[in-house]
Amino acid sequence: MAECPLPDDGADTVLLGHGSGGRMSARLIGEVFLPALGNPILDRLGDSAVFDAGGLRLAFTTDAFVVHPLRFPGGDLGSLAVHGTINDLAVAGARPLVLSAAFILEEGYPLAELRGLVASMRAAARDAEVHVVAADTKVVERGKGDGVYVTTSGIGIVPRGVELGPECIRPGDAVLVSGPLGDHGIAVLSAREGIAFDTDVVSDSAALHHLVGALLTSGAAVRCLRDPTRGGVATVANELARAAGVAMRLDETAVPVRPGVRAACEMLGLDPLYVACEGRLLAVVAGADAERALAALRAHPLGAGAARIGDVDAADDGPPVRLRTPFGSLRALDVLPGAQLPRIC
Amino acid sequence: MAECPLPDDGADTVLLGHGSGGRMSARLIGEVFLPALGNPILDRLGDSAVFDAGGLRLAFTTDAFVVHPLRFPGGDLGSLAVHGTINDLAVAGARPLVLSAAFILEEGYPLAELRGLVASMRAAARDAEVHVVAADTKVVERGKGDGVYVTTSGIGIVPRGVELGPECIRPGDAVLVSGPLGDHGIAVLSAREGIAFDTDVVSDSAALHHLVGALLTSGAAVRCLRDPTRGGVATVANELARAAGVAMRLDETAVPVRPGVRAACEMLGLDPLYVACEGRLLAVVAGADAERALAALRAHPLGAGAARIGDVDAADDGPPVRLRTPFGSLRALDVLPGAQLPRIC
């Protein structure tokens, strides 16, 4: 197992595309990490690991945050690191319990800036009613980091009776999103490149555990939840369809996208279906319960823009995810090979 | 709480000394992180956070590993990241349950090297019988990292009846270490600087949970455990003595140090009491049980060089930790202000 072939994208070094969340990321994980570290829990590649411990069902997740720039409209590294990890727990159906934070600081980074990021982290954690109970700080030389990187990990408890995962997805299910797509990615890009779009775009970064709680208690049969971060909804839909052994049909005209995000994407040649969100939920629910689930989402401030964007079909010989275009034709919606937007989270 | 004074070492930016584990690290934590993020669990500043969850006592810890170079005699980043987090759980008295790993990869880092580090991580985890169940990978541009940084977090379960912590330390207790000090720091330094010492020094990096298990089941009254990493035994002794409100007296002639480490320290002007270990235990036990505890440690391969290095006294007006020199005099053993050896873990 120690020897396995190099990723067939031909790379023999790490490339930016390996961090994209797309096909190169999947190859790196599948060909370097899983052959060495794989086990039945890790192999599921869920947003959280879920396992039994002394009679509890625990969810456990970790994420490194390397967003650049550190501040962007609607958030910063601190709030993003809290929201991102809470959301990975939430989409596993878990009630977030505690967080940890490990900081890698670059020599020369202003302490006043650090103080601001930590204050933002505190505010996000306080609003989410979750404590950071463990932390670590390391310092690297100037030129070996980029101000600050932070890795947050989180533990949650999955209530009895909550069973979520791609294996629960069935033909006939409906695919929902909790609001407009792509706000986070475009907000970071605008801050990074100094682009002023016609309409100011603000990151959707938010903690989703209360929205998830509202959905799970709505009575709708919820099959699977994900937060479409790196790679966006298109990538998540592909992962779920492949893991579930089904086909998904998304309807482009039903996908909610803010005008400012749409304009920015058109200017930059991006497809909002691949742009990262940090406060949106993708939910697969039983088709018959779609309206009930949408009503539950829309009753929560973070789900006001919820929409049904597609349906689950039985797998066939075609691509696992297809998009119905505004012209009524169907086209394959594939995973991107490499980087669309690096360092977005 | 958002406003608090800058650290009184006068720095207004991050300095390498802030990562040393010494006084500058403590100030950064005390003046930037705790005022914002503090809560009763984090404020304890233990190697792990310990808290109740649904009837279990969980231990939770996180550590970023930025060791340079990535490989050193006796280990590498991969094995170190596994051992370090297992040890933070072990010294909380916890049985390690699962680990997570978050990788920050620098563009251009050779995949063959990464594969080697991940294989080393796997071997360390397998030997320790602990699985990595959650992982994440991010990529940063060339010149914004240093090959690879990895943050491991871990969850453990603290058995009922195990109560460890500085608040358990009493005058009359004995201070033990499980083996020779400073091997890890000197091994990394020799690899970094290309120094060939007379005797080859190999890192002590190892997972200590079985050694801790042997000690806890020996019948000795164990008060508190720590692994003396950054800042070494001197720093840990100061932290414990201050937290416990006691004085500690260490005996320099009783401190086990390998000849090669001693020679290297003399050459470099270092004191082995401040040099990091990554597979040594500092244990405070009831004085009457010191021999029983030493016997339990010595019966385990990782504790063969265990020694009693000091005693706990009631606090007085003097410094919290004093060292009896080979000449019989007592001198204050303080915490180092800044960096002795940066990026040692």
PDB file of C-alpha atoms in Angstrom, chain A residues 1-7 9 11-20 28-29 31-33 35-43 48-49 51-56 58-66 68 97-112 114-115 118-119 121-122 125 131-147 149-155 157 192 230 342-343 345, chain B residues 1-7 9 11-20 28-29 31-33 35-43 48-49 51-56 58-66 68 97-112 114-115 118-119 121-122 125 131-147 149-155 157 192 230 342-343 345:
ATOM      1  CA  MET A   1       0.000   0.000   0.000  1.00  0.00           C
ATOM      2  CA  ALA A   2       2.962   2.342   0.477  1.00  0.00           C
ATOM      3  CA  GLU A   3       3.532   2.389  -3.275  1.00  0.00           C
ATOM      4  CA  CYS A   4       0.763   3.676  -5.476  1.00  0.00           C
ATOM      5  CA  PRO A   5       0.854   5.377  -8.853  1.00  0.00           C
ATOM      6  CA  LEU A   6       1.151   9.114  -9.209  1.00  0.00           C
ATOM      7  CA  PRO A   7      -2.075  10.926  -9.997  1.00  0.00           C
ATOM      8  CA  ASP A   9      -3.028  14.236 -14.265  1.00  0.00           C
ATOM      9  CA  ALA A  11       1.694  15.971 -11.787  1.00  0.00           C
ATOM     10  CA  ASP A  12       4.600  14.900  -9.633  1.00  0.00           C
ATOM     11  CA  THR A  13       4.374  17.941  -7.395  1.00  0.00           C
ATOM     12  CA  VAL A  14       1.541  19.647  -5.577  1.00  0.00           C
ATOM     13  CA  LEU A  15      -0.346  22.037  -7.882  1.00  0.00           C
ATOM     14  CA  LEU A  16      -2.871  24.720  -6.949  1.00  0.00           C
ATOM     15  CA  GLY A  17      -5.526  22.598  -8.636  1.00  0.00           C
ATOM     16  CA  HIS A  18      -5.025  19.925  -5.973  1.00  0.00           C
ATOM     17  CA  GLY A  19      -6.727  22.284  -3.545  1.00  0.00           C
ATOM     18  CA  SER A  20      -9.666  23.125  -5.757  1.00  0.00           C
ATOM     19  CA  LEU A  28      -4.873  13.435  -4.592  1.00  0.00           C
ATOM     20  CA  ILE A  29      -7.152  12.108  -1.869  1.00  0.00           C
ATOM     21  CA  GLU A  31      -4.265   8.136  -4.683  1.00  0.00           C
ATOM     22  CA  VAL A  32      -2.142   9.549  -1.853  1.00  0.00           C
ATOM     23  CA  PHE A  33      -4.205   9.857   1.311  1.00  0.00           C
ATOM     24  CA  PRO A  35      -4.384   4.236   0.290  1.00  0.00           C
ATOM     25  CA  ALA A  36      -2.306   5.066   3.377  1.00  0.00           C
ATOM     26  CA  LEU A  37      -4.791   6.341   5.927  1.00  0.00           C
ATOM     27  CA  GLY A  38      -8.041   4.793   4.720  1.00  0.00           C
ATOM     28  CA  ASN A  39     -10.460   3.066   7.056  1.00  0.00           C
ATOM     29  CA  PRO A  40     -14.221   2.544   6.906  1.00  0.00           C
ATOM     30  CA  ILE A  41     -14.954   5.911   8.531  1.00  0.00           C
ATOM     31  CA  LEU A  42     -12.488   8.042   6.548  1.00  0.00           C
ATOM     32  CA  ASP A  43     -13.361   6.256   3.307  1.00  0.00           C
ATOM     33  CA  SER A  48     -17.789  14.816   9.176  1.00  0.00           C
ATOM     34  CA  ALA A  49     -16.691  11.415  10.410  1.00  0.00           C
ATOM     35  CA  PHE A  51     -18.877   6.951  14.723  1.00  0.00           C
ATOM     36  CA  ASP A  52     -20.052   5.380  17.958  1.00  0.00           C
ATOM     37  CA  ALA A  53     -18.199   6.106  21.186  1.00  0.00           C
ATOM     38  CA  GLY A  54     -19.330   4.790  24.524  1.00  0.00           C
ATOM     39  CA  GLY A  55     -22.988   4.852  23.555  1.00  0.00           C
ATOM     40  CA  LEU A  56     -22.856   8.237  21.794  1.00  0.00           C
ATOM     41  CA  LEU A  58     -20.097  11.475  17.620  1.00  0.00           C
ATOM     42  CA  ALA A  59     -19.374  13.605  14.559  1.00  0.00           C
ATOM     43  CA  PHE A  60     -15.790  14.847  14.108  1.00  0.00           C
ATOM     44  CA  THR A  61     -14.449  17.138  11.415  1.00  0.00           C
ATOM     45  CA  THR A  62     -11.371  19.210  10.603  1.00  0.00           C
ATOM     46  CA  ASP A  63     -10.664  21.941   8.055  1.00  0.00           C
ATOM     47  CA  ALA A  64      -7.665  24.106   7.349  1.00  0.00           C
ATOM     48  CA  PHE A  65      -8.593  27.656   6.323  1.00  0.00           C
ATOM     49  CA  VAL A  66      -6.178  29.469   4.033  1.00  0.00           C
ATOM     50  CA  HIS A  68      -6.839  34.971   0.792  1.00  0.00           C
ATOM     51  CA  LEU A  97     -20.584  20.609  20.812  1.00  0.00           C
ATOM     52  CA  VAL A  98     -17.086  22.132  20.872  1.00  0.00           C
ATOM     53  CA  LEU A  99     -14.442  23.508  18.513  1.00  0.00           C
ATOM     54  CA  SER A 100     -10.657  23.615  18.494  1.00  0.00           C
ATOM     55  CA  ALA A 101      -8.449  26.099  16.658  1.00  0.00           C
ATOM     56  CA  ALA A 102      -4.797  25.752  15.647  1.00  0.00           C
ATOM     57  CA  PHE A 103      -3.079  28.890  14.356  1.00  0.00           C
ATOM     58  CA  ILE A 104      -0.020  29.000  12.100  1.00  0.00           C
ATOM     59  CA  LEU A 105       1.244  32.575  12.319  1.00  0.00           C
ATOM     60  CA  GLU A 106       3.784  34.150  10.005  1.00  0.00           C
ATOM     61  CA  GLU A 107       6.562  36.160  11.593  1.00  0.00           C
ATOM     62  CA  GLY A 108       5.820  39.839  11.062  1.00  0.00           C
ATOM     63  CA  TYR A 109       2.028  39.510  10.995  1.00  0.00           C
ATOM     64  CA  PRO A 110       0.581  42.501  12.881  1.00  0.00           C
ATOM     65  CA  LEU A 111      -0.815  41.555  16.285  1.00  0.00           C
ATOM     66  CA  ALA A 112      -3.582  44.132  15.846  1.00  0.00           C
ATOM     67  CA  LEU A 114      -4.570  38.932  14.621  1.00  0.00           C
ATOM     68  CA  ARG A 115      -6.586  40.424  17.429  1.00  0.00           C
ATOM     69  CA  VAL A 118      -9.678  36.328  16.883  1.00  0.00           C
ATOM     70  CA  ALA A 119     -12.438  38.766  17.885  1.00  0.00           C
ATOM     71  CA  MET A 121     -13.873  34.136  15.603  1.00  0.00           C
ATOM     72  CA  ARG A 122     -15.203  34.803  19.069  1.00  0.00           C
ATOM     73  CA  ALA A 125     -18.625  31.165  18.033  1.00  0.00           C
ATOM     74  CA  HIS A 131     -17.065  27.235  22.530  1.00  0.00           C
ATOM     75  CA  VAL A 132     -13.498  26.918  21.336  1.00  0.00           C
ATOM     76  CA  VAL A 133     -12.151  24.611  24.059  1.00  0.00           C
ATOM     77  CA  ALA A 134      -8.720  23.679  22.677  1.00  0.00           C
ATOM     78  CA  ALA A 135      -6.180  25.752  20.787  1.00  0.00           C
ATOM     79  CA  ASP A 136      -2.582  25.830  19.616  1.00  0.00           C
ATOM     80  CA  THR A 137      -0.268  28.464  18.172  1.00  0.00           C
ATOM     81  CA  LYS A 138       2.807  27.973  16.026  1.00  0.00           C
ATOM     82  CA  VAL A 139       4.999  30.578  14.347  1.00  0.00           C
ATOM     83  CA  VAL A 140       6.843  30.184  11.036  1.00  0.00           C
ATOM     84  CA  GLU A 141       9.448  32.469   9.511  1.00  0.00           C
ATOM     85  CA  ARG A 142       8.570  35.367   7.253  1.00  0.00           C
ATOM     86  CA  GLY A 143       7.922  34.013   3.757  1.00  0.00           C
ATOM     87  CA  LYS A 144       6.833  30.572   5.016  1.00  0.00           C
ATOM     88  CA  GLY A 145       3.194  31.459   5.578  1.00  0.00           C
ATOM     89  CA  ASP A 146       0.709  34.157   4.631  1.00  0.00           C
ATOM     90  CA  GLY A 147      -0.221  36.087   7.758  1.00  0.00           C
ATOM     91  CA  TYR A 149      -3.700  30.019   8.645  1.00  0.00           C
ATOM     92  CA  VAL A 150      -6.147  28.433  11.044  1.00  0.00           C
ATOM     93  CA  THR A 151      -7.350  24.872  11.303  1.00  0.00           C
ATOM     94  CA  THR A 152     -10.585  24.341  13.167  1.00  0.00           C
ATOM     95  CA  SER A 153     -11.832  20.952  14.244  1.00  0.00           C
ATOM     96  CA  GLY A 154     -15.176  20.219  15.811  1.00  0.00           C
ATOM     97  CA  ILE A 155     -17.076  17.578  17.718  1.00  0.00           C
ATOM     98  CA  ILE A 157     -23.415  14.702  18.723  1.00  0.00           C
ATOM     99  CA  ARG A 192      -8.640  39.659  -3.729  1.00  0.00           C
ATOM    100  CA  ARG A 230     -15.067  24.300  -2.805  1.00  0.00           C
ATOM    101  CA  PRO A 342      -7.856  28.866  -5.366  1.00  0.00           C
ATOM    102  CA  ARG A 343      -7.748  29.798  -1.668  1.00  0.00           C
ATOM    103  CA  CYS A 345     -11.702  28.985   2.066  1.00  0.00           C
TER     104      CYS A 345
ATOM    105  CA  MET B   1     -12.911  42.419  25.872  1.00  0.00           C
ATOM    106  CA  ALA B   2     -12.166  43.193  22.231  1.00  0.00           C
ATOM    107  CA  GLU B   3      -9.551  45.735  23.293  1.00  0.00           C
ATOM    108  CA  CYS B   4      -6.633  44.551  25.367  1.00  0.00           C
ATOM    109  CA  PRO B   5      -3.087  45.842  25.593  1.00  0.00           C
ATOM    110  CA  LEU B   6      -0.343  44.633  23.332  1.00  0.00           C
ATOM    111  CA  PRO B   7       2.017  42.083  24.861  1.00  0.00           C
ATOM    112  CA  ASP B   9       7.447  42.505  25.334  1.00  0.00           C
ATOM    113  CA  ALA B  11       6.094  43.541  19.983  1.00  0.00           C
ATOM    114  CA  ASP B  12       3.352  44.737  17.709  1.00  0.00           C
ATOM    115  CA  THR B  13       3.892  41.959  15.176  1.00  0.00           C
ATOM    116  CA  VAL B  14       4.257  38.204  15.479  1.00  0.00           C
ATOM    117  CA  LEU B  15       7.848  37.211  16.332  1.00  0.00           C
ATOM    118  CA  LEU B  16       9.444  33.775  16.185  1.00  0.00           C
ATOM    119  CA  GLY B  17       9.629  33.856  19.982  1.00  0.00           C
ATOM    120  CA  HIS B  18       5.836  33.827  20.142  1.00  0.00           C
ATOM    121  CA  GLY B  19       6.002  30.204  19.010  1.00  0.00           C
ATOM    122  CA  SER B  20       8.646  29.108  21.472  1.00  0.00           C
ATOM    123  CA  LEU B  28       0.377  35.944  23.258  1.00  0.00           C
ATOM    124  CA  ILE B  29      -2.074  33.380  24.588  1.00  0.00           C
ATOM    125  CA  GLU B  31      -3.286  38.741  25.951  1.00  0.00           C
ATOM    126  CA  VAL B  32      -4.665  37.903  22.513  1.00  0.00           C
ATOM    127  CA  PHE B  33      -6.361  34.516  22.551  1.00  0.00           C
ATOM    128  CA  PRO B  35      -9.462  37.435  26.354  1.00  0.00           C
ATOM    129  CA  ALA B  36     -11.425  36.696  23.178  1.00  0.00           C
ATOM    130  CA  LEU B  37     -11.952  32.949  23.193  1.00  0.00           C
ATOM    131  CA  GLY B  38     -11.599  32.109  26.880  1.00  0.00           C
ATOM    132  CA  ASN B  39     -14.027  29.827  28.686  1.00  0.00           C
ATOM    133  CA  PRO B  40     -13.655  27.569  31.730  1.00  0.00           C
ATOM    134  CA  ILE B  41     -12.363  24.646  29.643  1.00  0.00           C
ATOM    135  CA  LEU B  42      -9.919  26.575  27.426  1.00  0.00           C
ATOM    136  CA  ASP B  43      -8.696  28.649  30.374  1.00  0.00           C
ATOM    137  CA  SER B  48      -6.263  18.447  26.187  1.00  0.00           C
ATOM    138  CA  ALA B  49      -9.640  19.967  26.918  1.00  0.00           C
ATOM    139  CA  PHE B  51     -15.391  17.905  29.378  1.00  0.00           C
ATOM    140  CA  ASP B  52     -18.558  15.881  29.856  1.00  0.00           C
ATOM    141  CA  ALA B  53     -20.662  14.954  26.842  1.00  0.00           C
ATOM    142  CA  GLY B  54     -23.736  12.795  27.100  1.00  0.00           C
ATOM    143  CA  GLY B  55     -22.393  10.828  30.042  1.00  0.00           C
ATOM    144  CA  LEU B  56     -18.839  10.467  28.677  1.00  0.00           C
ATOM    145  CA  LEU B  58     -14.135  13.390  26.449  1.00  0.00           C
ATOM    146  CA  ALA B  59     -10.636  14.739  25.909  1.00  0.00           C
ATOM    147  CA  PHE B  60     -10.080  16.922  22.824  1.00  0.00           C
ATOM    148  CA  THR B  61      -6.824  18.419  21.590  1.00  0.00           C
ATOM    149  CA  THR B  62      -5.350  20.091  18.515  1.00  0.00           C
ATOM    150  CA  ASP B  63      -1.787  20.866  17.427  1.00  0.00           C
ATOM    151  CA  ALA B  64      -0.306  22.397  14.313  1.00  0.00           C
ATOM    152  CA  PHE B  65       3.003  20.804  13.294  1.00  0.00           C
ATOM    153  CA  VAL B  66       5.456  23.013  11.424  1.00  0.00           C
ATOM    154  CA  HIS B  68      11.637  22.033   9.949  1.00  0.00           C
ATOM    155  CA  LEU B  97     -10.071   7.211  20.207  1.00  0.00           C
ATOM    156  CA  VAL B  98      -9.668   8.901  16.808  1.00  0.00           C
ATOM    157  CA  LEU B  99      -7.498  11.488  15.071  1.00  0.00           C
ATOM    158  CA  SER B 100      -8.050  14.043  12.328  1.00  0.00           C
ATOM    159  CA  ALA B 101      -5.423  15.541  10.039  1.00  0.00           C
ATOM    160  CA  ALA B 102      -5.562  18.786   8.038  1.00  0.00           C
ATOM    161  CA  PHE B 103      -2.787  19.346   5.498  1.00  0.00           C
ATOM    162  CA  ILE B 104      -1.633  22.708   4.157  1.00  0.00           C
ATOM    163  CA  LEU B 105       0.431  21.892   1.081  1.00  0.00           C
ATOM    164  CA  GLU B 106       2.724  24.302  -0.724  1.00  0.00           C
ATOM    165  CA  GLU B 107       2.503  24.393  -4.494  1.00  0.00           C
ATOM    166  CA  GLY B 108       5.530  22.587  -5.898  1.00  0.00           C
ATOM    167  CA  TYR B 109       5.999  20.170  -2.998  1.00  0.00           C
ATOM    168  CA  PRO B 110       6.951  16.773  -4.462  1.00  0.00           C
ATOM    169  CA  LEU B 111       4.124  14.245  -4.275  1.00  0.00           C
ATOM    170  CA  ALA B 112       6.661  11.492  -3.634  1.00  0.00           C
ATOM    171  CA  LEU B 114       4.145  13.793   0.595  1.00  0.00           C
ATOM    172  CA  ARG B 115       3.514  10.111   0.030  1.00  0.00           C
ATOM    173  CA  VAL B 118       1.616  10.112   4.837  1.00  0.00           C
ATOM    174  CA  ALA B 119       3.039   6.579   4.967  1.00  0.00           C
ATOM    175  CA  MET B 121       1.727   8.937   9.596  1.00  0.00           C
ATOM    176  CA  ARG B 122      -0.053   5.701   8.778  1.00  0.00           C
ATOM    177  CA  ALA B 125      -1.224   5.566  13.755  1.00  0.00           C
ATOM    178  CA  HIS B 131      -7.367   5.708  13.158  1.00  0.00           C
ATOM    179  CA  VAL B 132      -7.328   8.991  11.283  1.00  0.00           C
ATOM    180  CA  VAL B 133     -11.062   9.333  10.608  1.00  0.00           C
ATOM    181  CA  ALA B 134     -11.300  12.894   9.263  1.00  0.00           C
ATOM    182  CA  ALA B 135      -8.973  14.840   6.993  1.00  0.00           C
ATOM    183  CA  ASP B 136      -8.697  17.945   4.857  1.00  0.00           C
ATOM    184  CA  THR B 137      -6.265  19.213   2.247  1.00  0.00           C
ATOM    185  CA  LYS B 138      -5.603  22.787   1.199  1.00  0.00           C
ATOM    186  CA  VAL B 139      -3.000  24.145  -1.218  1.00  0.00           C
ATOM    187  CA  VAL B 140      -1.230  27.516  -0.981  1.00  0.00           C
ATOM    188  CA  GLU B 141       0.973  29.202  -3.556  1.00  0.00           C
ATOM    189  CA  ARG B 142       4.707  28.654  -3.745  1.00  0.00           C
ATOM    190  CA  GLY B 143       6.380  30.827  -1.126  1.00  0.00           C
ATOM    191  CA  LYS B 144       3.321  30.865   1.153  1.00  0.00           C
ATOM    192  CA  GLY B 145       4.140  27.652   3.008  1.00  0.00           C
ATOM    193  CA  ASP B 146       7.082  25.318   3.583  1.00  0.00           C
ATOM    194  CA  GLY B 147       6.335  22.026   1.871  1.00  0.00           C
ATOM    195  CA  TYR B 149       2.131  21.769   7.531  1.00  0.00           C
ATOM    196  CA  VAL B 150      -0.234  19.390   9.238  1.00  0.00           C
ATOM    197  CA  THR B 151      -2.648  19.968  12.081  1.00  0.00           C
ATOM    198  CA  THR B 152      -3.792  16.886  13.949  1.00  0.00           C
ATOM    199  CA  SER B 153      -6.663  16.890  16.390  1.00  0.00           C
ATOM    200  CA  GLY B 154      -7.708  14.008  18.569  1.00  0.00           C
ATOM    201  CA  ILE B 155     -10.545  12.742  20.705  1.00  0.00           C
ATOM    202  CA  ILE B 157     -12.164   9.066  26.489  1.00  0.00           C
ATOM    203  CA  ARG B 192      18.343  21.401  10.279  1.00  0.00           C
ATOM    204  CA  ARG B 230       8.269  23.161  23.443  1.00  0.00           C
ATOM    205  CA  PRO B 342      12.003  27.612  16.686  1.00  0.00           C
ATOM    206  CA  ARG B 343       9.982  25.133  14.613  1.00  0.00           C
ATOM    207  CA  CYS B 345       7.446  20.585  16.395  1.00  0.00           C
TER     208      CYS B 345
END
